[in-house]
Short mmCIF file of C-alpha atoms in Angstrom, two decimals:
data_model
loop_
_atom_site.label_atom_id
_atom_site.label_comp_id
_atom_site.label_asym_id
_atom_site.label_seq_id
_atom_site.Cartn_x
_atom_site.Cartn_y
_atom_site.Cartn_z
CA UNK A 23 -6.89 -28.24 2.98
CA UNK A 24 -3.72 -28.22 1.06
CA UNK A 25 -1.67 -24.85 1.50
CA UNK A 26 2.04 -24.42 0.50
CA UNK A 27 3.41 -20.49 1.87
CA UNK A 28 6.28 -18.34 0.99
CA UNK A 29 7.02 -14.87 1.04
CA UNK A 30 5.50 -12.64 -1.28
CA UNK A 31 8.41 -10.55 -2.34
CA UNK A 32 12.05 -10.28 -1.03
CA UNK A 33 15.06 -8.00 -1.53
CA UNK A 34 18.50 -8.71 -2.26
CA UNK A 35 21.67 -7.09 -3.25
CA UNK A 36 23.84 -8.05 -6.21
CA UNK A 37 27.16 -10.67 -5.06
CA UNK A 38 25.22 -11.43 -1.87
CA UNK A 39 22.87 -14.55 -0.41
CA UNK A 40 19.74 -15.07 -0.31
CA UNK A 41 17.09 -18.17 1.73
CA UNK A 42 13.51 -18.48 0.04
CA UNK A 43 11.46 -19.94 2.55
CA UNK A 44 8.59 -22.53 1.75
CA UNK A 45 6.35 -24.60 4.80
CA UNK A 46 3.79 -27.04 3.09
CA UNK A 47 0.77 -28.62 4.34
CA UNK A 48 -0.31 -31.58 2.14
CA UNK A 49 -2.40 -34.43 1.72
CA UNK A 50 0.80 -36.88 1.87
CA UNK A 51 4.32 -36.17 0.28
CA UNK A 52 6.00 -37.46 -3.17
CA UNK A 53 8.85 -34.59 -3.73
CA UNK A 54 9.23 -30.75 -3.45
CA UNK A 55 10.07 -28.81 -6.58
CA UNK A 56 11.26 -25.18 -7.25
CA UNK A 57 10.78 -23.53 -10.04
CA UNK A 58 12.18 -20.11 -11.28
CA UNK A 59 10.03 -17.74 -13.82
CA UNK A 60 10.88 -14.38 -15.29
CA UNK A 61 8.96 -11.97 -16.12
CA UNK A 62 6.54 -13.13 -18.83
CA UNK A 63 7.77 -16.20 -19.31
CA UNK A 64 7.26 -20.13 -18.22
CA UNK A 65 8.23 -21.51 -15.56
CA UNK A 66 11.64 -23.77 -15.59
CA UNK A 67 12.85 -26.70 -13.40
CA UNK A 68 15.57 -25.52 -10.82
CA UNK A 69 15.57 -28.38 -8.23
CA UNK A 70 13.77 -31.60 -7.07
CA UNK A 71 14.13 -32.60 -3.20
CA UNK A 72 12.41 -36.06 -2.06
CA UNK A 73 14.96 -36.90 1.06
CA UNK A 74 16.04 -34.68 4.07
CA UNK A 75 18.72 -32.75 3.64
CA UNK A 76 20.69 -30.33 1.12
CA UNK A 77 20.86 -30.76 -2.91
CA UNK A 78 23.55 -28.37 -4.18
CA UNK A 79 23.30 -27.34 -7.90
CA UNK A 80 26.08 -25.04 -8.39
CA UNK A 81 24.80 -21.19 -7.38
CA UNK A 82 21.67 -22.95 -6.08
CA UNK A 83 20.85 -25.54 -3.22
CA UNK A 84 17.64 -26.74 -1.96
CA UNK A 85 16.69 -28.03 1.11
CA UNK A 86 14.43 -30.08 2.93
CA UNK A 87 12.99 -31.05 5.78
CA UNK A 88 9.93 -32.82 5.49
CA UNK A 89 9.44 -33.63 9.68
CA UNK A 90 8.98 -29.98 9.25
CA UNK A 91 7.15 -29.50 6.17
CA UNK A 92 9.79 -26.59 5.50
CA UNK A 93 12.02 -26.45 2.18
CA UNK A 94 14.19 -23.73 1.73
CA UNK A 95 15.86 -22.34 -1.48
CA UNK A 96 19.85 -20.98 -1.05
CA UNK A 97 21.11 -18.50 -4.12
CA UNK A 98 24.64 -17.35 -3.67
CA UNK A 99 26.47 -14.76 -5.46
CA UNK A 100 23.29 -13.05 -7.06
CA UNK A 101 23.47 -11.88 -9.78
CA UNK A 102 20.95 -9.51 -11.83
CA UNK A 103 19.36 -12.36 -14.22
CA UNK A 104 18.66 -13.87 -10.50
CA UNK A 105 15.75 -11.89 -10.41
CA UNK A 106 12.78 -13.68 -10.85
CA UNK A 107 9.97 -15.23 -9.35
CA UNK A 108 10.60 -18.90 -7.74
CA UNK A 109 7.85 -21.18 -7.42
CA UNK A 110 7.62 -24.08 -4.64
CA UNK A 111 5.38 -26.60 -5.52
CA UNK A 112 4.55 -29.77 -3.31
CA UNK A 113 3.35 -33.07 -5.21
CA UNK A 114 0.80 -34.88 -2.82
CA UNK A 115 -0.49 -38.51 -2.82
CA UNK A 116 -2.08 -38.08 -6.05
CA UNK A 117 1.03 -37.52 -7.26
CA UNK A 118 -0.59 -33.61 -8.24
CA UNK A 119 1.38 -30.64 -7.99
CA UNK A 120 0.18 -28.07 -5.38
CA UNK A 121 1.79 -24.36 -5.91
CA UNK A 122 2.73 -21.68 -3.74
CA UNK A 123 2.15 -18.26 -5.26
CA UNK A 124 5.58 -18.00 -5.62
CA UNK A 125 8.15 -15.04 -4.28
CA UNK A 126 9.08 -12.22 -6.34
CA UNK A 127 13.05 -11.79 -5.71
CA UNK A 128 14.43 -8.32 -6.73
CA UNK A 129 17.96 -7.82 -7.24
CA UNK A 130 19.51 -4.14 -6.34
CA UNK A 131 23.14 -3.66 -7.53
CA UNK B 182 14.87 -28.40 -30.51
CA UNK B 183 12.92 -30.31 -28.64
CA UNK B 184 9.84 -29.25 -26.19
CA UNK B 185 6.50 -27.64 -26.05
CA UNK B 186 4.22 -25.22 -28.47
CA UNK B 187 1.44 -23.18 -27.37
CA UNK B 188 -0.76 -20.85 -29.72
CA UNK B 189 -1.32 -18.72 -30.05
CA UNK B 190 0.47 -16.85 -27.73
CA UNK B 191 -2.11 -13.80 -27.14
CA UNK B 192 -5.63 -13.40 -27.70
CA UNK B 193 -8.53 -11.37 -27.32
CA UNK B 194 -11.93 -13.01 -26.94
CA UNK B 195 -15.39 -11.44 -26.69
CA UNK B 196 -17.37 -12.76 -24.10
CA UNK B 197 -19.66 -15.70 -25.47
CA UNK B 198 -17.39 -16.91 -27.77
CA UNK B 199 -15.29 -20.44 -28.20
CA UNK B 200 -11.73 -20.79 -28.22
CA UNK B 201 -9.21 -23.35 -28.79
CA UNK B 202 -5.62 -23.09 -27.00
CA UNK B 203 -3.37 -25.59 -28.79
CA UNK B 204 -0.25 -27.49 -27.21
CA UNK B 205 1.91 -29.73 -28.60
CA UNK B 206 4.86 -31.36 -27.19
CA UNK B 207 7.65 -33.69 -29.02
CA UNK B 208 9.14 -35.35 -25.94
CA UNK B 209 6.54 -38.28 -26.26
CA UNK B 210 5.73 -37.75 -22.71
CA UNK B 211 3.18 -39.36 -21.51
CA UNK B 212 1.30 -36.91 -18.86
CA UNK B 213 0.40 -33.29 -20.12
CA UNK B 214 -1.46 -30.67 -18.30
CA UNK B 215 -2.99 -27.28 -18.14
CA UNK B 216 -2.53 -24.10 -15.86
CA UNK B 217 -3.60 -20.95 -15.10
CA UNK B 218 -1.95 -18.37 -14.07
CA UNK B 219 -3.36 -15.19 -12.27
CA UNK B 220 -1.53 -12.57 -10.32
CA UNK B 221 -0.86 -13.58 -6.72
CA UNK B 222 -2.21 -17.01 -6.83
CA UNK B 223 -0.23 -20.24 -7.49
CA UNK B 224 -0.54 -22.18 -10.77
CA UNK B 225 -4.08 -23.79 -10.61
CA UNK B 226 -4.73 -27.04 -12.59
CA UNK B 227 -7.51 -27.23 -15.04
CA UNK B 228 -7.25 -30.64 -16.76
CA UNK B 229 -4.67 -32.87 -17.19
CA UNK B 230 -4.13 -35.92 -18.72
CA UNK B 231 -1.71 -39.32 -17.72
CA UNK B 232 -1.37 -41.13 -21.06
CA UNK B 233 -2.68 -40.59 -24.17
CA UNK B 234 -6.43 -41.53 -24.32
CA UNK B 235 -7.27 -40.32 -20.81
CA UNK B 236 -8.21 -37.14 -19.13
CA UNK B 237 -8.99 -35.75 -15.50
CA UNK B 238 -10.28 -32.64 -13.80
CA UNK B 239 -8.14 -30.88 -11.78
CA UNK B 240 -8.48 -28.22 -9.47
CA UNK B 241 -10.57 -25.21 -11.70
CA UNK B 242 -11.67 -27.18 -14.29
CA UNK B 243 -15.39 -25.88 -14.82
CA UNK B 244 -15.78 -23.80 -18.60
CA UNK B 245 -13.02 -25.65 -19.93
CA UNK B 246 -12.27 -29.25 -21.56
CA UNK B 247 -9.93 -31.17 -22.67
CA UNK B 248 -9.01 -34.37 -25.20
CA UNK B 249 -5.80 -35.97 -25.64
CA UNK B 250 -6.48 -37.94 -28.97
CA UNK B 251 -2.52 -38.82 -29.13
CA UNK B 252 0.68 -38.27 -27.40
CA UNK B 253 1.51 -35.15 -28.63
CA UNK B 254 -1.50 -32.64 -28.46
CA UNK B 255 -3.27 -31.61 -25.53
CA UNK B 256 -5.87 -28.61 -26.54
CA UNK B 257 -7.92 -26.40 -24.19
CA UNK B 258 -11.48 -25.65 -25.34
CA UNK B 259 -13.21 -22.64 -23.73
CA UNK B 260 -16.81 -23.78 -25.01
CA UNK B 261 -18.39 -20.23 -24.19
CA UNK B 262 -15.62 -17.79 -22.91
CA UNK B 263 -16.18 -15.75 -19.85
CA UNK B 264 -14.11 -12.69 -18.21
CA UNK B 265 -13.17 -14.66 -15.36
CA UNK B 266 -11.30 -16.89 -17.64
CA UNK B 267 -8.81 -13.79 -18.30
CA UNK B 268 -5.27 -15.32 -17.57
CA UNK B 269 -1.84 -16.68 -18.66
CA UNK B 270 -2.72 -20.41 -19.76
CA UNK B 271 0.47 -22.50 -19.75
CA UNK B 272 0.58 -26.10 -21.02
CA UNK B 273 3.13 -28.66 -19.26
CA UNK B 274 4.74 -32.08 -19.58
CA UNK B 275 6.31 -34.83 -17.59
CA UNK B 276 7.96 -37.86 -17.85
CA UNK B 277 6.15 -39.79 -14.70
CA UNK B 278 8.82 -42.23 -15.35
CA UNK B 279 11.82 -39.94 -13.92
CA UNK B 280 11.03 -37.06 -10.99
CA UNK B 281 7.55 -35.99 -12.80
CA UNK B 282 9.57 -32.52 -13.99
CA UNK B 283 7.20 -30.18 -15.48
CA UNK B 284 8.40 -28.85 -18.72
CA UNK B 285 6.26 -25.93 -19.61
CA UNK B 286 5.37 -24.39 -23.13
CA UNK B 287 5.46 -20.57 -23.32
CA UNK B 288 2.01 -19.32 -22.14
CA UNK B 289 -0.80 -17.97 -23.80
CA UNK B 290 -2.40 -14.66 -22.75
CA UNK B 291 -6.17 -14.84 -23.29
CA UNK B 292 -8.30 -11.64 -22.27
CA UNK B 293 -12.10 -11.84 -22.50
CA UNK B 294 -13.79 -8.68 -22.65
#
């Protein structure tokens, strides 16, 4: 079966770094997404990773490694509006999304 | 501005009844979709559809259907609701031209009592 993990819920304090983990196991590979929602509302597009390595989008960076089947998601200098849910999301050979449950990130000051 | 409506944004449905979640987007994408979304899972496909015209099943689609008559409009019929069908329904596009982004519309909460 098709099964994308991360953690439920991580901790984090405001100014500081934080690595949201995501392993995948898919039915062929066509791109890794993240997504971040708040509390209520839709999901939006943070990052898109297809090759190996790092994409670095100001606070955020994404990474991949797909000989792993391992992503990881790199927020610097938190701040408060950081916290969020982030969704990883895997689209297969069907070219069909597959979502983790997504990690709840809480930001302390 | 640009993007994707959903109503209605809340509802409450008796059990037995028929509902219609509209979505409409003004990107002229081509693929649309639907998704649930229930506390601790991930978003689970329901329908979705590649170009206007076309539809598919996706991974919970039973109790629900779709049409896609034109570009813009993708609605959700729940022919005979049911409580299991309680959730947050969001509505996406894509361009499958460029990465396949998802742009999503702003949920709607539908609880079936």
């Amino acid at each position: 079966g098709q099964n994308i993990d991360q953690p439920t819920e991580m901790t984090a304090t405001e100014g500081a770094i934080v690595q949201i983990n995501c392993t995948y196991q898919t039915s062929g590979f066509n791109g890794l997404f993240w997504y971040q929602q708040h509390a209520g509302e839709a999901p939006t597009f943070l990052s898109y990773n297809v090759l190996d390595g790092l994409e670095e989008k100001g606070r955020f960076s994404s990474f991949l490694s797909r000989s792993k089947g391992y992503s990881y998601l790199l927020l610097k200098e938190l701040q408060m509006k950081d916290s969020a849910s982030y969704l990883c999301a895997v689209r297969d050979s069907n070219y069909q999304l597959i979502w983790g449950a997504g990690t709840k990130l809480i930001i302390k000051p | 501005i640009a993007g994707i409506t959903q109503a209605p944004t809340s509802q409450i449905l008796a059990a037995g009844r028929r509902m219609t979640l509209r979505c409409t987007q003004d990107m002229r994408h081509n693929a649309m979709y639907w998704y649930r979304q229930d506390l601790g899972l991930g978003l689970r496909l329901i329908h979705y559809s590649n170009t206007a015209g076309t539809t598919g099943k996706g991974e919970v689609p039973d109790g629900y259907s779709v049409s896609r008559a034109n570009t813009d409009d993708f609605p959700l019929t729940l022919a005979s609701a049911v409580p299991s069908q309680t959730s947050v329904y969001f509505c996406a596009s894509s361009d499958v031209q460029d990465t396949g982004e998802l742009f999503f519309g702003e949920g709607s909460r539908l609880t079936v009592l």
